[in-house]
Every structure is written in C-alpha cells, then in structure tokens.
Amino acid sequence: MDDNWTPTPPPHGPSGAYRAPSPTTPPPVDGAPAPGRGPRVVLPVLVAALLSAGLAAGGTALVIDREAAPGTTTTVVQEAPPVDEASVSEAVAGDEGDGPVAAIAGDTLDIAQLYEKYGAGVVRVEHSQGLGSGFVIDKDGHILSNAHVVDGAQGTISVSFSNDERVEAQVIGVDNATDVALLKVDLPASALTVVPLGDSTSAVVGEPVVAIGNPFGQDRTVTSGIVSAVARQIEAPNGFGINGVIQTDAAINQGNSGGPLFNMRGQVIGINSQIYTGGTGGGNVGLGYAVPINLVKEVVADLMATGTAQHAWLGVQLSDVDPTLASQVKIGTDQGAMIAGVSEGSPAAAAGLKGATGEITIEGKSYAVGGDVVVEANGQPVASIKDLQAAVTALEPGDELKLVVKRADGSTADITATLGNQPQDPTALAR
C-alpha cells in the first residue's frame, strides 16, 4: 500500500462518527451509521505541493515520502525512543501482571487462551458523548485509552468491566500529540486484571496479533489478524503526527479505539486508534493503526508525574535527499534530510536554519530545493529524515541539538538549536 495519503480525523458532534452510547444498540446493518466512539477514521487526502500544504505539521513535520506518488506528502512526527524502564515511576513498575513497563517473557498463547487470561482487563469507556475501549495497566487502577475517546466528555466518564461492574473514572492526563489518555478507577487490586505491556519495536511484519475492544458497543469483541506493516504515520488529534505506528488487518471498528493490540505472548504492542476507510463510509477495510506501546510508555510516565506530556520540537519540514536529486542538483551530498520549510518562531528559525527556496520535478516526483541539508546530528550521520527524527526524540525540550548542514551555496555550517516543546496548534505556525 502506498503511503500517498494524509490521515485526517473524523467529524465530531451529533452528525459525526461519535454518538451517545446505547448498551442495547445492535451493530449497524446495510450501511447504517455506526454508533460509538470508534477509531479515528483516516481518509485519503491528496496534497498538491509541499510548500503549500500545512508547513506547521510538527517537530519534523510535513515531509515528502520518497515512495509516495508525485506531488503527495505524508505527515510525520518524532517517535519516542524505546523506554528507559528506570525512568518510569514506581507506580507503573512491578512484576509480571503488576505493571506495564517491561515486556515479559512467555509462551505463545492461542487466541482463546489470550482472551481467557487478559480479556477481563479490557474495559468499556463511555460518557454522554460516546464510547470506546481501554485496558488496565496496573493494580493501582490505571487504565489506558485514546485521547479522542475522552475528548469532549461532559460530566462523568465511566468504565465498565467484564463482570458488569461500572465505576466512575478519573482522568489523570491526556496527550493529544500521541492520542493517549490515562484514566484511574478506585477498585481493590483483587478486582483488576492487569494487561502487560510489551515492546512495540519487536513487532514483525506477518506475525499474528489480536485486538480486543467494544466495536459498536459490542463488549470485549475479539478479532485477529497480522502485523501488516510497521513504521507507518498517522495524524494525532492535535494535528501533528504519530510515527512508528503499527498497521494491522485485524478488524477494528468504531468503539475499538483505546483497546489493546496484543502479540501472541499476551503483551500489548499498541493502542488501536485509527482505521483507513478508502472512502467506504467508515467501515473496516482491513487497514487499522495502533499507536506503538513504547511511545505510550514514555507518555504514561509523564502523565503520572505531571498530568501532561512534553515532546521535543525543532520546527522544520523535511524531505529526503536521494541520489536522483543529487544527480540533478549540486547539493554536496547524495543523502541527508533537506529542510523544506522552517516554522516561524520555531527553534529552527532561531538557530538560523534555512528552508527551501523552490521545488523541482524529476521523473514525475517533486523535490524541495535550496534549503539546508542536514547531514549530521549530535555527532551521528543523518542519511534520511528518520535519522534526524531519532536525534530529536532522544532529547527533551530545552536540550541542544548540534547539526551539520550543507548549504545551497556549497558551504558547510555548524548549527546549534535549542529544542522547544511541541506547540498545541500546528496550524497556527503556518500563519
């Protein structure tokens, strides 16, 4: 599947993808509108030109995908590195079954065994505006879900368990940059089934996976499939992007949002968040997307500590340099990350990084030209956008990022940028 589309969130409100939950509402038939707060529906959007389409899309923001169709772009953002378990608070640490931090070793389970062992840890999250899914991550009653599941909640958010017990949940924190919500319920540890978190970097294309959630309000529905792809990009609720996303063909529908995607060792490798509909009107077509759990772990630690999460931000829009471009334009390198644009007021702008001055088309593919080409970041070579993303995400807001860039005039420059915190509204940066 080509990544030549930009995912967009579903409409909100009474006529959108979400509506008030009804425990007795059956699944829709014959194309009827689907109830419930489901995965954020991703729709194909063709972007005409790099420099005219949302230059504020994030820390490493809007980029040209080297495999995308001519004239299209893909929104991406920094991905958190693998979690340092020591940095996570004791509240989320523990032995097997008690905490979400470490991926546990274990034998492969079949689907029935997995459901029997962990199905009770998957919950129904609902409020007056919609419903979704979640799962218990520790004996203290912390529950993970999607930010867009609790977005717009008015009044009480309730959580329902497999024994039909329904309790009020407290919102500990929400991170719209990663579509993560952390909730908490006040129940004895003996009443909670903890779902262990695994390692999303271990996900292998083709390996079997299982999703459990509440599609269309049908509690704890189990579906299975495979990891169809890794390192996808989807749009976050705040308009930036989420990188390193796991794609699956396990059936995910409205109401699955916030539910776990398991590997066959019973470890969660992602939070089900979005589906691609292909213009079919909101139904599943075998393209589901899960936020990688390693990214979620870091966010959880921040939310538990402060109720908010911060994400390092440089404020550039990038396109890969490849041999085709290098053969046509004298840029002094045949690899690196071309700065296509610099967001006004960003750390990149303050550091003096220069964006593209034009665009050319080679063999039907559009390239930004004239901007700085980053070839080194903090002493490590930058061969592509992903290398620069990794350098940014290894740091915190306020840290320095030392870059070596090739300039359009053939010179080489050393640039030091002090990273900022990702802003709430990326569209404001383009104004």
PDB file of N, CA and C in Angstrom, residues 10 20 43 51 63 101 126-127 155 163 183-184 197 202 273 291 360 408 414 420-421 430:
ATOM      1  N   PRO A  10     -11.921  12.058  12.110  1.00  0.00           N
ATOM      2  CA  PRO A  10     -13.324  12.004  11.731  1.00  0.00           C
ATOM      3  C   PRO A  10     -14.055  13.235  12.222  1.00  0.00           C
ATOM      4  N   ALA A  20     -23.943   9.261  21.377  1.00  0.00           N
ATOM      5  CA  ALA A  20     -24.121   8.750  22.727  1.00  0.00           C
ATOM      6  C   ALA A  20     -24.269   7.239  22.703  1.00  0.00           C
ATOM      7  N   LEU A  43      -8.888   9.216   6.163  1.00  0.00           N
ATOM      8  CA  LEU A  43      -9.377   9.319   4.803  1.00  0.00           C
ATOM      9  C   LEU A  43      -8.273   9.801   3.880  1.00  0.00           C
ATOM     10  N   LEU A  51       5.197  22.902  -0.296  1.00  0.00           N
ATOM     11  CA  LEU A  51       5.298  24.172   0.404  1.00  0.00           C
ATOM     12  C   LEU A  51       3.973  24.893   0.541  1.00  0.00           C
ATOM     13  N   VAL A  63       6.630  16.030   5.337  1.00  0.00           N
ATOM     14  CA  VAL A  63       7.755  15.549   4.555  1.00  0.00           C
ATOM     15  C   VAL A  63       7.262  14.944   3.258  1.00  0.00           C
ATOM     16  N   VAL A 101       5.595  -1.797  32.385  1.00  0.00           N
ATOM     17  CA  VAL A 101       6.827  -1.303  31.808  1.00  0.00           C
ATOM     18  C   VAL A 101       7.566  -2.343  30.986  1.00  0.00           C
ATOM     19  N   GLU A 126     -16.939   5.073  28.575  1.00  0.00           N
ATOM     20  CA  GLU A 126     -18.034   5.812  27.961  1.00  0.00           C
ATOM     21  C   GLU A 126     -18.399   7.057  28.753  1.00  0.00           C
ATOM     22  N   HIS A 127     -19.010   7.970  28.030  1.00  0.00           N
ATOM     23  CA  HIS A 127     -19.563   9.189  28.619  1.00  0.00           C
ATOM     24  C   HIS A 127     -20.732   9.609  27.755  1.00  0.00           C
ATOM     25  N   GLY A 155     -19.319  15.795  31.970  1.00  0.00           N
ATOM     26  CA  GLY A 155     -19.794  15.024  33.104  1.00  0.00           C
ATOM     27  C   GLY A 155     -18.931  13.807  33.355  1.00  0.00           C
ATOM     28  N   ASN A 163     -17.406  -8.115  34.566  1.00  0.00           N
ATOM     29  CA  ASN A 163     -18.431  -8.598  35.499  1.00  0.00           C
ATOM     30  C   ASN A 163     -19.617  -7.645  35.575  1.00  0.00           C
ATOM     31  N   LEU A 183      -6.496   7.062  32.540  1.00  0.00           N
ATOM     32  CA  LEU A 183      -7.604   7.141  33.489  1.00  0.00           C
ATOM     33  C   LEU A 183      -7.252   6.351  34.747  1.00  0.00           C
ATOM     34  N   LYS A 184      -8.066   6.521  35.785  1.00  0.00           N
ATOM     35  CA  LYS A 184      -7.849   5.762  37.018  1.00  0.00           C
ATOM     36  C   LYS A 184      -9.192   5.468  37.671  1.00  0.00           C
ATOM     37  N   LEU A 197       2.266  -4.767  29.206  1.00  0.00           N
ATOM     38  CA  LEU A 197       2.722  -4.052  28.022  1.00  0.00           C
ATOM     39  C   LEU A 197       4.009  -4.673  27.509  1.00  0.00           C
ATOM     40  N   SER A 202       9.561  -4.859  18.766  1.00  0.00           N
ATOM     41  CA  SER A 202       9.718  -6.275  18.428  1.00  0.00           C
ATOM     42  C   SER A 202       8.683  -6.742  17.412  1.00  0.00           C
ATOM     43  N   SER A 273      -6.207   2.833  17.321  1.00  0.00           N
ATOM     44  CA  SER A 273      -6.551   4.250  17.296  1.00  0.00           C
ATOM     45  C   SER A 273      -7.303   4.687  16.058  1.00  0.00           C
ATOM     46  N   VAL A 291      -1.169   2.928  17.937  1.00  0.00           N
ATOM     47  CA  VAL A 291      -0.074   3.743  18.460  1.00  0.00           C
ATOM     48  C   VAL A 291       0.916   2.814  19.162  1.00  0.00           C
ATOM     49  N   ILE A 360      11.387  21.371  -7.584  1.00  0.00           N
ATOM     50  CA  ILE A 360      11.577  20.872  -8.937  1.00  0.00           C
ATOM     51  C   ILE A 360      10.938  19.491  -9.046  1.00  0.00           C
ATOM     52  N   ALA A 408      23.004  25.766   0.317  1.00  0.00           N
ATOM     53  CA  ALA A 408      22.784  25.832  -1.124  1.00  0.00           C
ATOM     54  C   ALA A 408      23.984  26.405  -1.864  1.00  0.00           C
ATOM     55  N   ASP A 414      27.904  24.682  10.903  1.00  0.00           N
ATOM     56  CA  ASP A 414      27.559  24.047  12.174  1.00  0.00           C
ATOM     57  C   ASP A 414      26.463  24.875  12.835  1.00  0.00           C
ATOM     58  N   GLY A 420      12.440  23.134  21.472  1.00  0.00           N
ATOM     59  CA  GLY A 420      11.294  23.626  22.212  1.00  0.00           C
ATOM     60  C   GLY A 420      10.324  22.511  22.529  1.00  0.00           C
ATOM     61  N   ASN A 421       9.197  22.894  23.120  1.00  0.00           N
ATOM     62  CA  ASN A 421       8.123  21.946  23.394  1.00  0.00           C
ATOM     63  C   ASN A 421       7.097  22.041  22.279  1.00  0.00           C
ATOM     64  N   ALA A 430       1.724  28.126  10.686  1.00  0.00           N
ATOM     65  CA  ALA A 430       1.767  28.421   9.258  1.00  0.00           C
ATOM     66  C   ALA A 430       1.210  29.802   8.957  1.00  0.00           C
TER      67      ALA A 430
END
